[in-house]
PDB file of C-alpha atoms in Angstrom:
ATOM      1  CA  MET G   1     107.588 -87.116   9.994  1.00  0.00           C
ATOM      2  CA  SER G   2     104.169 -86.125  11.345  1.00  0.00           C
ATOM      3  CA  GLN G   3     102.989 -89.698  10.769  1.00  0.00           C
ATOM      4  CA  ALA G   4     105.557 -90.992  13.291  1.00  0.00           C
ATOM      5  CA  PHE G   5     104.732 -88.386  15.966  1.00  0.00           C
ATOM      6  CA  LEU G   6     101.003 -87.901  15.510  1.00  0.00           C
ATOM      7  CA  GLY G   7      99.890 -91.081  13.816  1.00  0.00           C
ATOM      8  CA  LYS G   8      98.539 -88.858  11.026  1.00  0.00           C
ATOM      9  CA  GLN G   9     100.115 -87.245   7.961  1.00  0.00           C
ATOM     10  CA  ILE G  10     100.180 -83.429   8.206  1.00  0.00           C
ATOM     11  CA  ASP G  11     101.443 -81.755   5.030  1.00  0.00           C
ATOM     12  CA  GLY G  12     101.959 -78.291   6.485  1.00  0.00           C
ATOM     13  CA  ILE G  13     101.118 -75.753   9.142  1.00  0.00           C
ATOM     14  CA  TRP G  14      99.507 -73.121   6.991  1.00  0.00           C
ATOM     15  CA  HIS G  15      99.632 -69.342   7.198  1.00  0.00           C
ATOM     16  CA  THR G  16      96.872 -67.695   5.198  1.00  0.00           C
ATOM     17  CA  GLY G  17      95.946 -64.227   4.078  1.00  0.00           C
ATOM     18  CA  VAL G  18      93.261 -62.784   1.802  1.00  0.00           C
ATOM     19  CA  VAL G  19      94.032 -60.716  -1.289  1.00  0.00           C
ATOM     20  CA  ALA G  20      91.459 -58.076  -2.179  1.00  0.00           C
ATOM     21  CA  TYR G  21      91.664 -54.675  -3.862  1.00  0.00           C
ATOM     22  CA  GLY G  22      95.302 -55.321  -4.799  1.00  0.00           C
ATOM     23  CA  LYS G  23      96.355 -55.744  -1.146  1.00  0.00           C
ATOM     24  CA  GLU G  24      96.895 -58.725   1.120  1.00  0.00           C
ATOM     25  CA  PHE G  25      95.180 -58.752   4.515  1.00  0.00           C
ATOM     26  CA  PHE G  26      96.373 -61.157   7.214  1.00  0.00           C
ATOM     27  CA  PHE G  27      96.488 -61.697  10.971  1.00  0.00           C
ATOM     28  CA  GLY G  28      99.930 -61.433  12.519  1.00  0.00           C
ATOM     29  CA  GLY G  29      99.829 -59.848  15.983  1.00  0.00           C
ATOM     30  CA  GLY G  30      96.884 -57.795  14.750  1.00  0.00           C
ATOM     31  CA  ILE G  31      95.239 -57.348  11.356  1.00  0.00           C
ATOM     32  CA  GLN G  32      97.929 -56.402   8.857  1.00  0.00           C
ATOM     33  CA  VAL G  33      97.928 -55.285   5.224  1.00  0.00           C
ATOM     34  CA  GLY G  34     100.699 -55.447   2.668  1.00  0.00           C
ATOM     35  CA  VAL G  35     101.866 -56.331  -0.796  1.00  0.00           C
ATOM     36  CA  PRO G  36     100.355 -59.637  -1.990  1.00  0.00           C
ATOM     37  CA  GLY G  37     102.686 -62.600  -1.584  1.00  0.00           C
ATOM     38  CA  LYS G  38     105.372 -60.796   0.434  1.00  0.00           C
ATOM     39  CA  THR G  39     104.697 -61.447   4.111  1.00  0.00           C
ATOM     40  CA  PRO G  40     107.186 -61.933   6.889  1.00  0.00           C
ATOM     41  CA  TYR G  41     105.863 -65.530   6.906  1.00  0.00           C
ATOM     42  CA  GLY G  42     107.522 -66.496   3.629  1.00  0.00           C
ATOM     43  CA  HIS G  43     106.482 -66.887   0.044  1.00  0.00           C
ATOM     44  CA  PRO G  44     103.151 -68.562  -0.719  1.00  0.00           C
ATOM     45  CA  VAL G  45     103.251 -72.311  -1.217  1.00  0.00           C
ATOM     46  CA  ASP G  46      99.843 -72.167  -2.867  1.00  0.00           C
ATOM     47  CA  ARG G  47      97.233 -69.637  -3.899  1.00  0.00           C
ATOM     48  CA  ILE G  48      93.570 -70.580  -3.844  1.00  0.00           C
ATOM     49  CA  ASP G  49      91.152 -68.480  -5.867  1.00  0.00           C
ATOM     50  CA  LEU G  50      87.897 -67.995  -3.960  1.00  0.00           C
ATOM     51  CA  GLY G  51      86.412 -65.811  -6.674  1.00  0.00           C
ATOM     52  CA  GLU G  52      85.560 -62.136  -6.947  1.00  0.00           C
ATOM     53  CA  THR G  53      83.955 -59.939  -4.331  1.00  0.00           C
ATOM     54  CA  SER G  54      80.784 -58.001  -5.029  1.00  0.00           C
ATOM     55  CA  ILE G  55      81.647 -55.522  -2.267  1.00  0.00           C
ATOM     56  CA  PRO G  56      83.207 -52.411  -3.768  1.00  0.00           C
ATOM     57  CA  GLU G  57      86.216 -51.126  -1.919  1.00  0.00           C
ATOM     58  CA  GLY G  58      84.654 -47.698  -1.405  1.00  0.00           C
ATOM     59  CA  GLU G  59      80.945 -48.462  -1.355  1.00  0.00           C
ATOM     60  CA  PRO G  60      78.867 -45.676   0.228  1.00  0.00           C
ATOM     61  CA  SER G  61      77.850 -46.513   3.764  1.00  0.00           C
ATOM     62  CA  ARG G  62      74.538 -45.792   5.395  1.00  0.00           C
ATOM     63  CA  CYS G  63      75.752 -46.048   8.976  1.00  0.00           C
ATOM     64  CA  SER G  64      75.161 -43.209  11.442  1.00  0.00           C
ATOM     65  CA  HIS G  65      78.774 -42.996  12.662  1.00  0.00           C
ATOM     66  CA  CYS G  66      80.350 -42.694   9.174  1.00  0.00           C
ATOM     67  CA  PRO G  67      81.756 -39.458   7.708  1.00  0.00           C
ATOM     68  CA  SER G  68      79.164 -36.927   6.596  1.00  0.00           C
ATOM     69  CA  ASP G  69      79.993 -37.368   2.901  1.00  0.00           C
ATOM     70  CA  GLY G  70      78.682 -40.960   3.180  1.00  0.00           C
ATOM     71  CA  ALA G  71      81.811 -42.498   1.686  1.00  0.00           C
ATOM     72  CA  ALA G  72      83.304 -45.325   3.709  1.00  0.00           C
ATOM     73  CA  ASP G  73      85.438 -48.271   2.787  1.00  0.00           C
ATOM     74  CA  VAL G  74      83.098 -51.144   3.636  1.00  0.00           C
ATOM     75  CA  PHE G  75      85.838 -53.757   3.925  1.00  0.00           C
ATOM     76  CA  ILE G  76      88.026 -51.515   6.106  1.00  0.00           C
ATOM     77  CA  GLU G  77      84.971 -50.856   8.273  1.00  0.00           C
ATOM     78  CA  PHE G  78      84.505 -54.636   8.575  1.00  0.00           C
ATOM     79  CA  LEU G  79      88.180 -55.034   9.568  1.00  0.00           C
ATOM     80  CA  ASN G  80      87.818 -52.351  12.227  1.00  0.00           C
ATOM     81  CA  ASP G  81      84.736 -54.133  13.573  1.00  0.00           C
ATOM     82  CA  ILE G  82      86.491 -57.511  13.898  1.00  0.00           C
ATOM     83  CA  SER G  83      89.923 -56.198  14.943  1.00  0.00           C
ATOM     84  CA  PRO G  84      89.331 -56.567  18.707  1.00  0.00           C
ATOM     85  CA  ARG G  85      88.993 -60.334  18.117  1.00  0.00           C
ATOM     86  CA  PHE G  86      92.242 -60.438  16.105  1.00  0.00           C
ATOM     87  CA  SER G  87      94.907 -58.832  18.288  1.00  0.00           C
ATOM     88  CA  MET G  88      98.109 -60.019  19.949  1.00  0.00           C
ATOM     89  CA  ASP G  89      96.104 -60.577  23.127  1.00  0.00           C
ATOM     90  CA  THR G  90      93.490 -62.789  21.449  1.00  0.00           C
ATOM     91  CA  TYR G  91      95.861 -64.847  19.283  1.00  0.00           C
ATOM     92  CA  ASP G  92      95.745 -68.592  19.887  1.00  0.00           C
ATOM     93  CA  LEU G  93      97.692 -70.947  17.645  1.00  0.00           C
ATOM     94  CA  LEU G  94      94.840 -73.463  17.522  1.00  0.00           C
ATOM     95  CA  ARG G  95      91.639 -71.484  18.227  1.00  0.00           C
ATOM     96  CA  ASN G  96      92.186 -67.956  16.858  1.00  0.00           C
ATOM     97  CA  ASN G  97      94.923 -67.632  14.252  1.00  0.00           C
ATOM     98  CA  CYS G  98      95.529 -66.292  10.748  1.00  0.00           C
ATOM     99  CA  ASN G  99      93.314 -69.003   9.277  1.00  0.00           C
ATOM    100  CA  HIS G 100      90.356 -67.949  11.426  1.00  0.00           C
ATOM    101  CA  PHE G 101      90.857 -64.365  10.249  1.00  0.00           C
ATOM    102  CA  SER G 102      91.146 -65.450   6.604  1.00  0.00           C
ATOM    103  CA  GLU G 103      87.972 -67.523   6.952  1.00  0.00           C
ATOM    104  CA  GLU G 104      85.988 -64.517   8.250  1.00  0.00           C
ATOM    105  CA  ALA G 105      87.422 -62.144   5.651  1.00  0.00           C
ATOM    106  CA  ALA G 106      86.832 -64.596   2.773  1.00  0.00           C
ATOM    107  CA  LYS G 107      83.229 -65.217   3.837  1.00  0.00           C
ATOM    108  CA  PHE G 108      82.603 -61.469   4.126  1.00  0.00           C
ATOM    109  CA  LEU G 109      84.089 -60.745   0.699  1.00  0.00           C
ATOM    110  CA  THR G 110      82.988 -63.775  -1.334  1.00  0.00           C
ATOM    111  CA  GLY G 111      80.615 -65.859   0.780  1.00  0.00           C
ATOM    112  CA  LYS G 112      83.084 -68.748   0.399  1.00  0.00           C
ATOM    113  CA  SER G 113      85.208 -70.562   2.966  1.00  0.00           C
ATOM    114  CA  ILE G 114      88.898 -71.300   2.838  1.00  0.00           C
ATOM    115  CA  PRO G 115      89.613 -75.047   2.480  1.00  0.00           C
ATOM    116  CA  GLU G 116      88.699 -77.359   5.354  1.00  0.00           C
ATOM    117  CA  TYR G 117      92.118 -79.008   5.355  1.00  0.00           C
ATOM    118  CA  ILE G 118      93.403 -75.619   6.583  1.00  0.00           C
ATOM    119  CA  THR G 119      90.649 -74.669   9.029  1.00  0.00           C
ATOM    120  CA  GLY G 120      90.324 -78.222  10.354  1.00  0.00           C
ATOM    121  CA  LEU G 121      94.039 -78.796  10.968  1.00  0.00           C
ATOM    122  CA  PRO G 122      94.021 -77.827  14.680  1.00  0.00           C
ATOM    123  CA  ASP G 123      91.167 -80.233  15.420  1.00  0.00           C
ATOM    124  CA  ASP G 124      92.897 -82.965  13.425  1.00  0.00           C
ATOM    125  CA  VAL G 125      96.063 -82.540  15.506  1.00  0.00           C
ATOM    126  CA  MET G 126      94.175 -82.345  18.810  1.00  0.00           C
ATOM    127  CA  GLN G 127      92.435 -85.648  18.058  1.00  0.00           C
ATOM    128  CA  THR G 128      95.767 -87.487  17.921  1.00  0.00           C
ATOM    129  CA  PRO G 129      97.306 -89.231  20.940  1.00  0.00           C
ATOM    130  CA  LEU G 130      99.776 -86.360  21.422  1.00  0.00           C
ATOM    131  CA  GLY G 131      97.122 -83.668  20.950  1.00  0.00           C
ATOM    132  CA  GLY G 132      96.378 -83.141  24.653  1.00  0.00           C
ATOM    133  CA  MET G 133     100.061 -82.848  25.504  1.00  0.00           C
ATOM    134  CA  ILE G 134     100.615 -80.399  22.656  1.00  0.00           C
ATOM    135  CA  ARG G 135      97.672 -78.252  23.807  1.00  0.00           C
ATOM    136  CA  GLN G 136      99.036 -77.962  27.352  1.00  0.00           C
ATOM    137  CA  MET G 137     102.491 -77.028  26.075  1.00  0.00           C
ATOM    138  CA  LEU G 138     101.101 -74.443  23.620  1.00  0.00           C
ATOM    139  CA  ASP G 139      98.927 -72.879  26.321  1.00  0.00           C
ATOM    140  CA  ARG G 140     101.988 -72.355  28.535  1.00  0.00           C
ATOM    141  CA  VAL G 141     104.103 -70.947  25.691  1.00  0.00           C
ATOM    142  CA  GLN G 142     101.327 -68.604  24.542  1.00  0.00           C
ATOM    143  CA  GLU G 143     100.688 -67.345  28.084  1.00  0.00           C
ATOM    144  CA  TYR G 144     104.392 -66.614  28.525  1.00  0.00           C
ATOM    145  CA  ALA G 145     104.465 -64.783  25.182  1.00  0.00           C
ATOM    146  CA  ARG G 146     101.401 -62.678  26.106  1.00  0.00           C
ATOM    147  CA  GLN G 147     102.920 -61.680  29.434  1.00  0.00           C
ATOM    148  CA  ASN G 148     106.150 -60.588  27.758  1.00  0.00           C
ATOM    149  CA  ALA G 149     104.817 -59.090  24.531  1.00  0.00           C
ATOM    150  CA  GLY G 150     104.008 -55.569  25.671  1.00  0.00           C
ATOM    151  CA  ASN G 151     101.035 -53.599  24.417  1.00  0.00           C
ATOM    152  CA  SER G 152      99.201 -54.540  21.253  1.00  0.00           C
ATOM    153  CA  MET G 153      97.065 -52.327  19.038  1.00  0.00           C
ATOM    154  CA  PRO G 154      93.783 -54.175  18.334  1.00  0.00           C
ATOM    155  CA  VAL G 155      92.185 -51.585  16.049  1.00  0.00           C
ATOM    156  CA  PHE G 156      92.988 -51.981  12.372  1.00  0.00           C
ATOM    157  CA  THR G 157      94.051 -48.884  10.496  1.00  0.00           C
ATOM    158  CA  GLU G 158      95.080 -49.008   6.878  1.00  0.00           C
ATOM    159  CA  PRO G 159      98.669 -47.786   6.425  1.00  0.00           C
ATOM    160  CA  THR G 160      99.206 -44.618   4.413  1.00  0.00           C
ATOM    161  CA  GLY G 161     102.443 -45.653   2.695  1.00  0.00           C
ATOM    162  CA  GLU G 162     103.978 -48.640   0.946  1.00  0.00           C
ATOM    163  CA  GLY G 163     105.737 -51.355   2.863  1.00  0.00           C
ATOM    164  CA  GLY G 164     105.035 -54.309   5.032  1.00  0.00           C
ATOM    165  CA  GLY G 165     104.331 -57.801   3.896  1.00  0.00           C
ATOM    166  CA  GLY G 166     101.489 -59.804   2.483  1.00  0.00           C
ATOM    167  CA  GLY G 167     100.432 -63.342   3.363  1.00  0.00           C
ATOM    168  CA  GLY G 168     100.391 -66.893   2.214  1.00  0.00           C
ATOM    169  CA  GLY G 169     102.439 -70.026   2.426  1.00  0.00           C
ATOM    170  CA  GLN G 170     103.635 -72.154   5.250  1.00  0.00           C
ATOM    171  CA  GLY G 171     104.514 -70.622   8.561  1.00  0.00           C
ATOM    172  CA  GLY G 172     102.927 -69.392  11.759  1.00  0.00           C
TER     173      GLY G 172
END
């Protein structure tokens, strides 16, 4: 169907997350964490192994603002650092979405990128004849959603209990 509307075959609009330390991290109105493969965005259509991370979950930190015992979760610290860029207020379907978050997280953890067919999809769509019209429509919808969304919490904090979803598959 995308061929008829866009003049280009699009196989999916992908939602991505990153699994590390037995948890799935994803961007959905803020940085979220949950059980791998069980997000509110549906079941994974595909899983792509980017390898192992060399960053221990609880590697000692040498930063001046860390707890006095020197123990800090390096990845959680990274998520806190990037969380202002991944909030409800900064979300943009084409320029700052779950795939942008997954790209940053994957590079931090493994030094590898998520596939280009995922990260390049917005540019591929925008280069079609309908791309400009779609962009204008999405901008209006996103602005309306921001104005009516209420307050968002941009700072990531790891939940203390079980629950929530993971990421992966097709969806938003």
